Short mmCIF file of C-alpha atoms and ligand atoms in Angstrom, two decimals:
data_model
loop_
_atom_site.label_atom_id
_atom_site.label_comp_id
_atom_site.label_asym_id
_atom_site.label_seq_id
_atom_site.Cartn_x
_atom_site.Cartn_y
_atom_site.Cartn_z
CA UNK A 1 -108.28 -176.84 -185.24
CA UNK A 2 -107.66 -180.01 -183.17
CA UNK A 3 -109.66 -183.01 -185.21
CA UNK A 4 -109.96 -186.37 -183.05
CA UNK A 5 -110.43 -188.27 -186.25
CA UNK A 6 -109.40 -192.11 -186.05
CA UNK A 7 -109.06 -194.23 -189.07
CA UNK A 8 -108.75 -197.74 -188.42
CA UNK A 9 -107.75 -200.38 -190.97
CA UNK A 10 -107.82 -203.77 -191.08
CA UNK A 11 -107.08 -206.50 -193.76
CA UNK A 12 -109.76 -209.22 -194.58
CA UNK A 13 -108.39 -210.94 -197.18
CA UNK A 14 -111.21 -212.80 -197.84
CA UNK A 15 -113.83 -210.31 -198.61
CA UNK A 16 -112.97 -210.03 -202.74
CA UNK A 17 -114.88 -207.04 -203.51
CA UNK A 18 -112.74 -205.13 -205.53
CA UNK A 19 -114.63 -203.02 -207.97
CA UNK A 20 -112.16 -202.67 -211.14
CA UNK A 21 -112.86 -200.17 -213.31
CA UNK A 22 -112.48 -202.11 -216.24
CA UNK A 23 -115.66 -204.37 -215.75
CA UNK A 24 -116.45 -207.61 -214.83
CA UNK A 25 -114.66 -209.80 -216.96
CA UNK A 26 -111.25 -209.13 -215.07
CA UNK A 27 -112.86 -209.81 -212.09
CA UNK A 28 -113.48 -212.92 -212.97
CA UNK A 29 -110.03 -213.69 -213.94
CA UNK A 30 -108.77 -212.42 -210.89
CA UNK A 31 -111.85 -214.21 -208.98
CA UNK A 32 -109.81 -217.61 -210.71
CA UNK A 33 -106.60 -216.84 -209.35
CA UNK A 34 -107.49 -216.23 -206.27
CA UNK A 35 -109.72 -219.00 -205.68
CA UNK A 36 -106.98 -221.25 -207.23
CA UNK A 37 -104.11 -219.94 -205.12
CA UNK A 38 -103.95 -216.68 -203.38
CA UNK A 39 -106.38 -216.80 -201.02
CA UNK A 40 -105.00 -219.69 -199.17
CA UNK A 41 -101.68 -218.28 -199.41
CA UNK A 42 -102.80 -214.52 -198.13
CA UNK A 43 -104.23 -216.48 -195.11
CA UNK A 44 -100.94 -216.30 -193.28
CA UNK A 45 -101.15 -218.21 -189.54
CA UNK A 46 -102.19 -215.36 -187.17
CA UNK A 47 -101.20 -217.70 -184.08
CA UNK A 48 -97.67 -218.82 -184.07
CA UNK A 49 -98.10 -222.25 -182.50
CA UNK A 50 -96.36 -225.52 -183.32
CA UNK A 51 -97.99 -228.30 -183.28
CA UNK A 52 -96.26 -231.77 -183.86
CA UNK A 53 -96.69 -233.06 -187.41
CA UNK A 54 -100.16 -234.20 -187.66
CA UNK A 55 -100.85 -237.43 -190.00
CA UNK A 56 -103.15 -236.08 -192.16
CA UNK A 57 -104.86 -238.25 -195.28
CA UNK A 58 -103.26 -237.89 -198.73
CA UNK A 59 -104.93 -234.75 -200.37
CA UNK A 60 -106.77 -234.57 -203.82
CA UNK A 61 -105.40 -233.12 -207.11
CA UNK A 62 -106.10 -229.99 -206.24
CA UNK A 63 -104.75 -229.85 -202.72
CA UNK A 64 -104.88 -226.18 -202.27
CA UNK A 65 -108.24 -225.81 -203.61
CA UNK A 66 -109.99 -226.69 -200.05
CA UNK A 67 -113.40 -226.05 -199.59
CA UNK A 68 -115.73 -223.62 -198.43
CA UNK A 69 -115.28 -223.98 -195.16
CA UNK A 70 -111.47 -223.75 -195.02
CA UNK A 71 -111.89 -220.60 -196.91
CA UNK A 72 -114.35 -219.43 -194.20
CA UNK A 73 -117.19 -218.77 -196.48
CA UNK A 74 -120.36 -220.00 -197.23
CA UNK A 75 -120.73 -222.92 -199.81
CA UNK A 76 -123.25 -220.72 -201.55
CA UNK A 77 -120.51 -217.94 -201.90
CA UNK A 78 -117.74 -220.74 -203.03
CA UNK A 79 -120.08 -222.22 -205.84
CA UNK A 80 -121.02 -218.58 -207.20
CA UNK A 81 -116.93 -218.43 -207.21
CA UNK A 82 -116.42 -221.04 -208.98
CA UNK A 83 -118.58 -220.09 -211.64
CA UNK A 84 -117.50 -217.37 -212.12
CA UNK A 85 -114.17 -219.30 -212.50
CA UNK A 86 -115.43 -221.01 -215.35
CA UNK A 87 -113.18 -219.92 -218.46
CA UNK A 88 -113.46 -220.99 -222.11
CA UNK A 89 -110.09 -223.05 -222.75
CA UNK A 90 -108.86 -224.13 -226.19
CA UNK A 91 -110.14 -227.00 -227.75
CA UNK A 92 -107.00 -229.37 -228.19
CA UNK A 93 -103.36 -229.36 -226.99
CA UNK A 94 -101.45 -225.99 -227.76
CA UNK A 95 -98.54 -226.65 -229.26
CA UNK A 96 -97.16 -223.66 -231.70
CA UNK A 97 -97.29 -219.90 -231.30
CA UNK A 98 -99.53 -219.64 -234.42
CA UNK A 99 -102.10 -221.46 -232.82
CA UNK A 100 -102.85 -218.41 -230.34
CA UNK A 101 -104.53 -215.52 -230.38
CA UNK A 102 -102.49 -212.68 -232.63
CA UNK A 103 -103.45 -208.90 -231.48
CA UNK A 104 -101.93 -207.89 -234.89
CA UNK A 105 -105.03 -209.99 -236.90
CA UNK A 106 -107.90 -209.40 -234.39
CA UNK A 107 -110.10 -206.82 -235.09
CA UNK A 108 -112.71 -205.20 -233.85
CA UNK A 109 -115.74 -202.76 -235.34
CA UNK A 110 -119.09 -200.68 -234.44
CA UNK A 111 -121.99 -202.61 -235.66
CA UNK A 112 -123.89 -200.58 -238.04
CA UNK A 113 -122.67 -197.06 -236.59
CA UNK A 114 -125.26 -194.40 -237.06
CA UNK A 115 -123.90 -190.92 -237.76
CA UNK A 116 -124.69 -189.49 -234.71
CA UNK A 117 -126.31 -190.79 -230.80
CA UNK A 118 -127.60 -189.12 -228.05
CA UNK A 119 -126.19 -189.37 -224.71
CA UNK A 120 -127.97 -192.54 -223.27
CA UNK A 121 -127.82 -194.78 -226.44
CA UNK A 122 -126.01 -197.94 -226.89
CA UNK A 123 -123.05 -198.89 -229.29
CA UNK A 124 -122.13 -202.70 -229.79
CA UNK A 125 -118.31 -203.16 -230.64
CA UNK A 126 -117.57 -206.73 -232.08
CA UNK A 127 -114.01 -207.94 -231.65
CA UNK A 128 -113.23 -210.82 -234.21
CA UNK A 129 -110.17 -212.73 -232.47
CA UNK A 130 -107.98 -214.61 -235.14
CA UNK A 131 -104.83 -216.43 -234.67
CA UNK A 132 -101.38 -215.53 -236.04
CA UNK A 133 -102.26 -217.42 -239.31
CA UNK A 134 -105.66 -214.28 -239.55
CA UNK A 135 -108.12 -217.57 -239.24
CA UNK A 136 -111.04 -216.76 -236.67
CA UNK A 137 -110.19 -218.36 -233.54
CA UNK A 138 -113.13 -221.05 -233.25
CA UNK A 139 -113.22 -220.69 -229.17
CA UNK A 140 -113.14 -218.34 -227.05
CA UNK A 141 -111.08 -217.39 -223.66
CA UNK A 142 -109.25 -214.62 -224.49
CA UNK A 143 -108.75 -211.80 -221.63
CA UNK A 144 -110.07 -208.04 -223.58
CA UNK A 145 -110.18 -205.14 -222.04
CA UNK A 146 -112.48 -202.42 -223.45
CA UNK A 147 -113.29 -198.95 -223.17
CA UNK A 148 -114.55 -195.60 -224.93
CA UNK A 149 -112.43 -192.67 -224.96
CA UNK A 150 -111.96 -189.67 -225.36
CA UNK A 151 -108.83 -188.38 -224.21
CA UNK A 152 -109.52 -184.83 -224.44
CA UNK A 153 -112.32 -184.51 -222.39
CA UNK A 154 -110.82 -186.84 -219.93
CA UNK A 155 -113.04 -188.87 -219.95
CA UNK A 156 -113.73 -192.93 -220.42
CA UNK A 157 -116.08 -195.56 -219.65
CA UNK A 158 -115.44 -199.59 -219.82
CA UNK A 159 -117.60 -202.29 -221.23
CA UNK A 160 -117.81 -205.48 -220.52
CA UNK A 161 -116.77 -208.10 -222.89
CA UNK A 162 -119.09 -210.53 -223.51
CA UNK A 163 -117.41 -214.07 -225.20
CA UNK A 164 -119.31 -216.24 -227.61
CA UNK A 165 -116.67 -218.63 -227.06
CA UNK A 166 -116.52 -218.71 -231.26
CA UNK A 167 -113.96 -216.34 -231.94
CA UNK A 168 -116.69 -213.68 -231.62
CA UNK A 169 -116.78 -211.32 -228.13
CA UNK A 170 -119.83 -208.23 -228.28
CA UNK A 171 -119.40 -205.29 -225.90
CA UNK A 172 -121.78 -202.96 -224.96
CA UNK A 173 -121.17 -199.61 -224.81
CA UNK A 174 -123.67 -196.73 -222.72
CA UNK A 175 -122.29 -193.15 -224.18
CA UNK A 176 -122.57 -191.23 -221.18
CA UNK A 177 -121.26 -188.26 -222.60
CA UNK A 178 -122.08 -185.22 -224.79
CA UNK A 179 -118.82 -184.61 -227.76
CA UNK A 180 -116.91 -187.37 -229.52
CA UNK A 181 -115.92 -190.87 -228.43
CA UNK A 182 -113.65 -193.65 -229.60
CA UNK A 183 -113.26 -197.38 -228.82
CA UNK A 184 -110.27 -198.92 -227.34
CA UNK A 185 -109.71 -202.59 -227.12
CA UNK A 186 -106.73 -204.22 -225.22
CA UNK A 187 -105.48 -208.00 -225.47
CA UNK A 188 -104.29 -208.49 -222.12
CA UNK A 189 -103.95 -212.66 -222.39
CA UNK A 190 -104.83 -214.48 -225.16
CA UNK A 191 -106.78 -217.68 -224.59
CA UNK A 192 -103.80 -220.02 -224.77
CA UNK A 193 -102.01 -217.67 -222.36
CA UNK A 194 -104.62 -217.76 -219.09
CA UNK A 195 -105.15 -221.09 -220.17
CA UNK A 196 -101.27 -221.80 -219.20
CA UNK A 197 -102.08 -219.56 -215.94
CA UNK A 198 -105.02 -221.69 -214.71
CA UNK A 199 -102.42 -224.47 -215.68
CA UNK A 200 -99.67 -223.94 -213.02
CA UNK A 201 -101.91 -222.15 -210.55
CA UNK A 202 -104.04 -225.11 -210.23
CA UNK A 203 -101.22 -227.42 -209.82
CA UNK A 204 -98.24 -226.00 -207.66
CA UNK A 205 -97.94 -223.05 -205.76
CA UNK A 206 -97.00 -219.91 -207.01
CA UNK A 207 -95.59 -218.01 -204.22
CA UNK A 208 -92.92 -218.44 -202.28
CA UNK A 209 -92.23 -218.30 -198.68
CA UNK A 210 -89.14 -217.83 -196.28
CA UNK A 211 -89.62 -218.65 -192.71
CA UNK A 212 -87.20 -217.00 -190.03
CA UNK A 213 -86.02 -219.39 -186.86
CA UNK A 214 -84.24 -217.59 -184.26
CA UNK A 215 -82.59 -218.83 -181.59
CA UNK A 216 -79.26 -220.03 -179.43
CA UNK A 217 -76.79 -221.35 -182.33
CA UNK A 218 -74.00 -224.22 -181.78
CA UNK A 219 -71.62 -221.55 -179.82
CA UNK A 220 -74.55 -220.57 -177.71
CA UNK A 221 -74.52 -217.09 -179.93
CA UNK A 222 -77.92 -216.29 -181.21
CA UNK A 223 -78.60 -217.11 -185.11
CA UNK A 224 -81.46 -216.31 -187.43
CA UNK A 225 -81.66 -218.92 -189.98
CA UNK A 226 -83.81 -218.53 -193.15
CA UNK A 227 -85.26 -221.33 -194.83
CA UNK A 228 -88.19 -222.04 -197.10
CA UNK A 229 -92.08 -222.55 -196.93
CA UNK A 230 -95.34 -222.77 -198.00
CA UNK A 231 -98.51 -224.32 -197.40
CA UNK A 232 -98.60 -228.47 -197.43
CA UNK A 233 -99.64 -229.31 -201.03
CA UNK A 234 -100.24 -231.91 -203.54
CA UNK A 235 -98.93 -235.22 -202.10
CA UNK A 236 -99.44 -236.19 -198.49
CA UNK A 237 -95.56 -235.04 -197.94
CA UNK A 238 -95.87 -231.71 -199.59
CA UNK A 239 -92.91 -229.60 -201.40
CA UNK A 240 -90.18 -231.75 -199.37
CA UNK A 241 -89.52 -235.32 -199.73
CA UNK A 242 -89.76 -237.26 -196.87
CA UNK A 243 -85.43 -237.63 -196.10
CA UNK A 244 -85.29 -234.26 -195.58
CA UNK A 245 -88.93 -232.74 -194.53
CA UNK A 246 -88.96 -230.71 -192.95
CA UNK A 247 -90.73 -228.29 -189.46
CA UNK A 248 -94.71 -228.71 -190.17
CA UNK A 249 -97.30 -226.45 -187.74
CA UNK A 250 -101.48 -225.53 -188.19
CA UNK A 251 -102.85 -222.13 -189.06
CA UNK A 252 -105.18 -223.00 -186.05
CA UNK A 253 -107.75 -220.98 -187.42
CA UNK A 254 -107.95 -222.60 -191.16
CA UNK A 255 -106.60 -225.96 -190.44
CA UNK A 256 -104.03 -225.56 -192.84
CA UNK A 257 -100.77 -227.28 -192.44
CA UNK A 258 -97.39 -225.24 -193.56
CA UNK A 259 -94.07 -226.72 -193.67
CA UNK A 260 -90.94 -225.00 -193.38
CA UNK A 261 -87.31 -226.31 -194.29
CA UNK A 262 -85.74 -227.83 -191.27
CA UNK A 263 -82.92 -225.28 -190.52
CA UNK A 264 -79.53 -226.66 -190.13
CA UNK A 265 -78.38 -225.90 -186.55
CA UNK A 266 -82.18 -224.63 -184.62
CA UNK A 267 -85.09 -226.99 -184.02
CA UNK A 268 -88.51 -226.43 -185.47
CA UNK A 269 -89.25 -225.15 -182.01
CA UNK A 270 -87.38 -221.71 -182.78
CA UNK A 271 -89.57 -220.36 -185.89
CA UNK A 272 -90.47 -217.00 -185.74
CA UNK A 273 -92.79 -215.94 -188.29
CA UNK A 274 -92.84 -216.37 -191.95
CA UNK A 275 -92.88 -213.63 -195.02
CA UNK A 276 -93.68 -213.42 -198.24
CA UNK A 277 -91.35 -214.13 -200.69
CA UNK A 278 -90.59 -214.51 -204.75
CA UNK A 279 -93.24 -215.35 -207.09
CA UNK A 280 -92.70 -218.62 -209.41
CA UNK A 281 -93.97 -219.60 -212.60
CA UNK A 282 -92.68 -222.65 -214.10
CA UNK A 283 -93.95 -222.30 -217.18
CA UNK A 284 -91.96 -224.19 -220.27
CA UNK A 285 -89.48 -221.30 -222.45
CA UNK A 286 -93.04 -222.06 -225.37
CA UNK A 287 -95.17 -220.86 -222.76
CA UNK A 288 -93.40 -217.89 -221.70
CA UNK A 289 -93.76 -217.06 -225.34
CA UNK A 290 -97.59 -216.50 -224.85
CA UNK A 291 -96.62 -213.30 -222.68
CA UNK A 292 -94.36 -211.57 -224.79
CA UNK A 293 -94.84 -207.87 -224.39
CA UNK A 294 -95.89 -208.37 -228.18
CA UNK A 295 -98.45 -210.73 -227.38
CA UNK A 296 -100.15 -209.38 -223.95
CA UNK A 297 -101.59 -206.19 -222.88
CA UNK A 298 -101.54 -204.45 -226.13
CA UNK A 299 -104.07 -202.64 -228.37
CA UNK A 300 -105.36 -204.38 -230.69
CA UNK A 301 -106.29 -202.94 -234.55
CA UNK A 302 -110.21 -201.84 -234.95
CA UNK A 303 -111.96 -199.47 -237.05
CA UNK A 304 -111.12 -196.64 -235.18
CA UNK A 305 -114.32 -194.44 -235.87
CA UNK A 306 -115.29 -191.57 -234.36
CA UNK A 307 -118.65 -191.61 -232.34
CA UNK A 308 -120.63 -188.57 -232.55
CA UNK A 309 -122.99 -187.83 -229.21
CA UNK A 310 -125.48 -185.23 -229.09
CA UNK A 311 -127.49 -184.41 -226.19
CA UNK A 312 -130.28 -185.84 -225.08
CA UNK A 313 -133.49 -183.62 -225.42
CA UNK A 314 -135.08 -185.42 -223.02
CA UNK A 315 -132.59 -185.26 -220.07
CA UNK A 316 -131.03 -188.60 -218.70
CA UNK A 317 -132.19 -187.73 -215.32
CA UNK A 318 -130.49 -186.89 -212.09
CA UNK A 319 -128.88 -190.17 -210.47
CA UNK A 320 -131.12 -190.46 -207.45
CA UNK A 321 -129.33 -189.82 -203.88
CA UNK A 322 -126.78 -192.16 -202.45
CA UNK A 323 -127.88 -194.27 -199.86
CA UNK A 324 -127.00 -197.87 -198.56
CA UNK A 325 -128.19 -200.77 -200.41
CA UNK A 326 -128.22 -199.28 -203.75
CA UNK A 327 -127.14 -201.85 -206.43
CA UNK A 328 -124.46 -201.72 -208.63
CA UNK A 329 -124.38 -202.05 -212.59
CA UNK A 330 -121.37 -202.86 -214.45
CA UNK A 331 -119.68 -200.47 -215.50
CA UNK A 332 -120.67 -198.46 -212.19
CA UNK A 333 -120.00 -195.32 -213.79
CA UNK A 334 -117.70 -192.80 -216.01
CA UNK A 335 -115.31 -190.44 -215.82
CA UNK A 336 -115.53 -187.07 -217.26
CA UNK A 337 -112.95 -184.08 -216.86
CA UNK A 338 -111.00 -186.55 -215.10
CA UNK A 339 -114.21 -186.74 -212.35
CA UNK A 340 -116.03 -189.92 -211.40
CA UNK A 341 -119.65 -189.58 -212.17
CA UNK A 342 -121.16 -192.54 -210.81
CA UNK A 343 -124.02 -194.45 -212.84
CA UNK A 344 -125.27 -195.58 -209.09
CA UNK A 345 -126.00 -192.66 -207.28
CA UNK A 346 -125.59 -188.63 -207.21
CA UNK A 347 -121.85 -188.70 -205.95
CA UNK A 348 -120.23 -185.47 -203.97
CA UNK A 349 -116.92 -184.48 -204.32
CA UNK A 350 -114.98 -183.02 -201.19
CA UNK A 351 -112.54 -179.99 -200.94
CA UNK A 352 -109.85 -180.83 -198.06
CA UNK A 353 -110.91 -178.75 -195.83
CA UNK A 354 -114.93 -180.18 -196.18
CA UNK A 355 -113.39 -183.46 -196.06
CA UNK A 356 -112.07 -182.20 -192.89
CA UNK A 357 -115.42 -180.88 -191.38
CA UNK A 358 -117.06 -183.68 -192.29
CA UNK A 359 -114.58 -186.22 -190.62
CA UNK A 360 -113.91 -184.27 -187.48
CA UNK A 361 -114.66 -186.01 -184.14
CA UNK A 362 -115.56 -189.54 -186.66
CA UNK A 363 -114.45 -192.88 -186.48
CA UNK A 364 -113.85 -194.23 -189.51
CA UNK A 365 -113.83 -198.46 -190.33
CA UNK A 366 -111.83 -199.27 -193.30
CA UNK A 367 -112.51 -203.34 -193.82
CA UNK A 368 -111.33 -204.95 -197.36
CA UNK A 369 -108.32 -205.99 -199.78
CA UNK A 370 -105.65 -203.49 -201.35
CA UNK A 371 -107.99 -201.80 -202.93
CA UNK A 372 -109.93 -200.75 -199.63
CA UNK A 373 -106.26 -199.33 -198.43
CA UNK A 374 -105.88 -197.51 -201.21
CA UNK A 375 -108.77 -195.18 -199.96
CA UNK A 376 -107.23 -195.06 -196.37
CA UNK A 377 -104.19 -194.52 -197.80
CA UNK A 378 -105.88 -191.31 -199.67
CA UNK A 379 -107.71 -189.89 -196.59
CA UNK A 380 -104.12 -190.35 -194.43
CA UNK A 381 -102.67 -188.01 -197.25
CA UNK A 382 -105.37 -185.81 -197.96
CA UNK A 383 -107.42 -184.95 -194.58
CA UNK A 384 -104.92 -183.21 -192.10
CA UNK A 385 -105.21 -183.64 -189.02
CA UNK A 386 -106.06 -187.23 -188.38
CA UNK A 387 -104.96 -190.31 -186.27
CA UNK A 388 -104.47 -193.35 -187.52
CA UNK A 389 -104.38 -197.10 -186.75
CA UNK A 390 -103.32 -199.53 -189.15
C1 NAG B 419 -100.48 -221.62 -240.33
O1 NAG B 419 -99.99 -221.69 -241.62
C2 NAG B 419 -98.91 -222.61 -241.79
C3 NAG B 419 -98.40 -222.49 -243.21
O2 NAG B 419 -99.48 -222.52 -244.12
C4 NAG B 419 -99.41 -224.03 -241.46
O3 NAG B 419 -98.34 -224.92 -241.55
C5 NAG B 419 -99.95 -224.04 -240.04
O4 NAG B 419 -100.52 -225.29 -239.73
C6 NAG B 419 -101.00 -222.96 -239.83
N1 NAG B 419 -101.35 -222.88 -238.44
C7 NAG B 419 -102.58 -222.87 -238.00
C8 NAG B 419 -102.75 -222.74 -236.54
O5 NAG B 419 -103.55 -222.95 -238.71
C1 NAG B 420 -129.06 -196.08 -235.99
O1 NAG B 420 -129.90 -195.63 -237.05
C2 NAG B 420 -130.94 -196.52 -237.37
C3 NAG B 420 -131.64 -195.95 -238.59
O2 NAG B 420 -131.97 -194.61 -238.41
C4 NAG B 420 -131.89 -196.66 -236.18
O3 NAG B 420 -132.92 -197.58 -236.47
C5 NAG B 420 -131.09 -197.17 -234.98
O4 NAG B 420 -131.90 -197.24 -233.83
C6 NAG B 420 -129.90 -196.28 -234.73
N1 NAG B 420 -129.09 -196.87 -233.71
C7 NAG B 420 -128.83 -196.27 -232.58
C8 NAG B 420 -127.97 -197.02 -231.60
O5 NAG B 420 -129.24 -195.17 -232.31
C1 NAG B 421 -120.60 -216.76 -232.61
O1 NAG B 421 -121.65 -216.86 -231.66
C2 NAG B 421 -122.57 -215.76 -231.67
C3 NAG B 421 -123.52 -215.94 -230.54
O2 NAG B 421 -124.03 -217.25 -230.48
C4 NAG B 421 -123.24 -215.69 -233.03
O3 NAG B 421 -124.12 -214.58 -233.07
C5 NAG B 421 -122.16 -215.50 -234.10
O4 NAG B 421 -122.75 -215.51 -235.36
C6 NAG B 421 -121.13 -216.61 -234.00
N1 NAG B 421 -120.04 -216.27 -234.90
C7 NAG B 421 -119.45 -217.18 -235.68
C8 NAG B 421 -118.32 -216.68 -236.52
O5 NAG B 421 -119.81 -218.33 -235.70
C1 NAG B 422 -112.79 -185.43 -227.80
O1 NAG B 422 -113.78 -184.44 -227.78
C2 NAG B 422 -113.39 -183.20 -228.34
C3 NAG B 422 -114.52 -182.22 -228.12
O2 NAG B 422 -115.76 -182.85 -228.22
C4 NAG B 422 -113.02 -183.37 -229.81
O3 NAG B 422 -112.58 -182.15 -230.36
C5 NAG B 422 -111.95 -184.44 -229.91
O4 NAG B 422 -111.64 -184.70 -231.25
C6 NAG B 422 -112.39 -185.72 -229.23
N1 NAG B 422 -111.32 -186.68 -229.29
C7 NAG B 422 -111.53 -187.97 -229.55
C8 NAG B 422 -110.33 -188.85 -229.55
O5 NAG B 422 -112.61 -188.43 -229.76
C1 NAG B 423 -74.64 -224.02 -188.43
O1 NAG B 423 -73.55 -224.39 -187.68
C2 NAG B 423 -72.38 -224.64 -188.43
C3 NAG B 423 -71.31 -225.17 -187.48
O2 NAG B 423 -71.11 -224.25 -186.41
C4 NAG B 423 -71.95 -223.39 -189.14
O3 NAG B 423 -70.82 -223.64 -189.95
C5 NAG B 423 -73.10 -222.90 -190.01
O4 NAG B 423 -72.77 -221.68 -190.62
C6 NAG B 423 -74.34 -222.76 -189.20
N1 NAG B 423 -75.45 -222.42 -190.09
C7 NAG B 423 -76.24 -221.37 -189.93
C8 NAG B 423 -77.29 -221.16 -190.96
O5 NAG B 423 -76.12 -220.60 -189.01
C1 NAG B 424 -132.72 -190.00 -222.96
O1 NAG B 424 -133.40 -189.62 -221.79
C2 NAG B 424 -134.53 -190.39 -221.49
C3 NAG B 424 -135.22 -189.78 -220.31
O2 NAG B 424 -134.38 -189.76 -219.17
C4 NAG B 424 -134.12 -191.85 -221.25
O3 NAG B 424 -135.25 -192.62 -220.96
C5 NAG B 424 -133.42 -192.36 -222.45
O4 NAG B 424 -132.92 -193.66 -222.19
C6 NAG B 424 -132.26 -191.44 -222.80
N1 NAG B 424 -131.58 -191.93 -223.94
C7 NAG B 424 -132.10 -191.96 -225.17
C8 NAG B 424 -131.21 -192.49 -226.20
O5 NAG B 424 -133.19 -191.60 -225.42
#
């Protein structure tokens, strides 16, 4: 069977609609960084033009934090970004370990578990966050991941971590499932830790750059020369002081200047493109500390009970049919038997070979991030027979 599928994908780096599974509160981590950094960064020129160095006023604190408009969004969009930027930080100057957050002392336990629920109730796990000396922590910040397991159904469901900013964090848990269930809760940062990430991201870039120059070399032989860039920063003269700065051109479609190293035998006239290079982190050898494998991303002690769910007599209903426009609650849904069972709408899953009837003769947008190319990436792997277009 000939298909005439085409899948087309394109990048937008700017649409940040990723839907993590693990609820909101990452997102809004994530939402920080990439406000504070990436985002500018990901918005590589798309016209390679050179324009003379263009005297351009000193910039603010912040310099890569532009605005709204360099980001191409709306300043409604920008300001419900950087709320969702705001982050509890700790209350004075960290200066020892002890001070942070401790996985091994913070604790978390069901508030007033029944013996049994039905499918559709509500369970409300406390996590108690205490510092490597057991004292409750008396603000809040840290980075939790939760979720309700049970491994041998396959199946889990995330809440979302609500922070008191005292020490205390609630999360709500729906049991979507009949059988047993047990909560999980990860430390993936501790306060003092993301506090240290805001830090640097907010103040120097984190990503490197190598720009490529190509062209005739002293002997008339043609060189490539690779030097270093990134986006003009912090002080009016950017990463390079002014003896040796340095090739400077526009993304003419932001406005944002980049510089480059000036290579040592081409003119600024002969860059190519640039690429994406090492990641930095200047952190101090204290602050590295915070990230430990001890101290991030691991499980933290709780009362590890067992929750008992019954059915529901009364039926928790049929999820009504999808459709555009439907809204979204966090989390959007569970899995069970390894299957997604969305809480939005009465998903189908798709055989190959209905994936296949359903696709033939289709045209098929993909528009987003990584995690939109994840899906294309799926369909290009698991529906023979189609074209593609990256
Ligand atoms: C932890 O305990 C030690 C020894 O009692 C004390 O010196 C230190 O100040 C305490 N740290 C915090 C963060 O309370
Ligand atoms: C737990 O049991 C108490 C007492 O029977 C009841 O009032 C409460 O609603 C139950 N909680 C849940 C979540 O079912
Ligand atoms: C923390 O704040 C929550 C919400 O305001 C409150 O219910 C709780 O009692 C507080 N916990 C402590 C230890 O102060
Ligand atoms: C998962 O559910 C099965 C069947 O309901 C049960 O036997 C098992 O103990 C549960 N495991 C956990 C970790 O809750
Ligand atoms: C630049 O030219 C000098 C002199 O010919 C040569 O030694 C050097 O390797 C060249 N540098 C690069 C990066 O090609
Ligand atoms: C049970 O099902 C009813 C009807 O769909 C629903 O309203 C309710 O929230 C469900 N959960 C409980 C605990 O009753």
């Amino acid at each position: 069977m000939l298909i005439q599928s085409a899948f087309r994908f394109s990048y937008i780096w700017k649409s940040i609609t990723f839907d993590f599974r693990f609820g909101r509160i990452s997102l809004f981590l994530l939402a920080c960084f990439l406000t504070s950094a990436c985002l500018v960064f990901w918005r590589l020129p798309t016209v390679r033009r050179f324009h003379p160095p263009s005297p351009r006023p000193a910039s603010p604190k912040k310099a890569f934090i532009i605005s709204a408009q360099d980001m191409g969004i709306t300043q409604k969009e920008w300001d419900r970004l950087q709320k969702a930027c705001d982050w509890p930080s700790p209350d004075g100057e960290i200066t020892r370990l002890d001070q942070s957050t401790s996985p091994v002392h913070t604790t978390f336990s069901v508030k007033g578990l029944n013996e049994t629920y039905k499918v559709g109730d509500t369970i409300r796990v406390t996590i108690t966050a205490r510092d490597h000396n057991n004292t409750v922590k008396s603000y809040g910040g840290d980075f939790f991941r939760a979720k309700l397991l049970n491994l041998t159904l396959k199946a889990g469901v995330y809440g979302e971590v609500v922070d008191h900013r005292n020490g205390t964090y609630t999360v709500d848990f729906l049991l979507p499932w009949e059988g047993q269930a047990q909560a999980d809760v990860f430390l993936i940062i501790s306060s003092e830790g993301v506090h240290v990430l805001n830090k640097y991201f907010e103040s120097k870039p984190h990503i490197r750059y190598h720009g490529y120059f190509e062209g005739p070399g002293p002997d008339g032989v043609k060189i490539v020369e690779k030097v270093e860039c990134n986006v003009k920063w912090g002080s009016a003269q950017g990463l390079w002081s002014k003896a040796n700065c340095c090739c400077e051109y526009e993304d003419v479609q932001t406005g944002s200047v980049w510089q480059c190293e000036r290579p040592q035998n081409l003119s600024c006239d002969y860059w190519v493109y640039h690429e994406h290079g090492e990641h930095q982190f200047p952190a101090t050898p204290f602050e590295r500390q915070l990230f430990s494998s001890q101290l991030t991303n691991v499980g933290i002690a709780g009362e590890k009970h067992i929750i008992n769910v019954l059915p529901n007599a009364s039926g928790i209903g049929e999820p009504e049919r999808c459709r555009r426009g439907l809204s979204t609650p966090v989390p959007a849904g569970f899995y069970f038997q390894d299957v997604w069972k969305s809480f939005v709408c009465n998903t189908r899953r798709f055989n190959s070979q209905q994936m296949t009837s359903c696709l033939s003769n289709k045209i098929v947008y993909f528009l987003g991030d990584s995690t939109i190319r994840q899906y294309f990436e799926f369909f290009e792997k698991n529906v023979p027979g189609t074209s593609f277009n990256g």
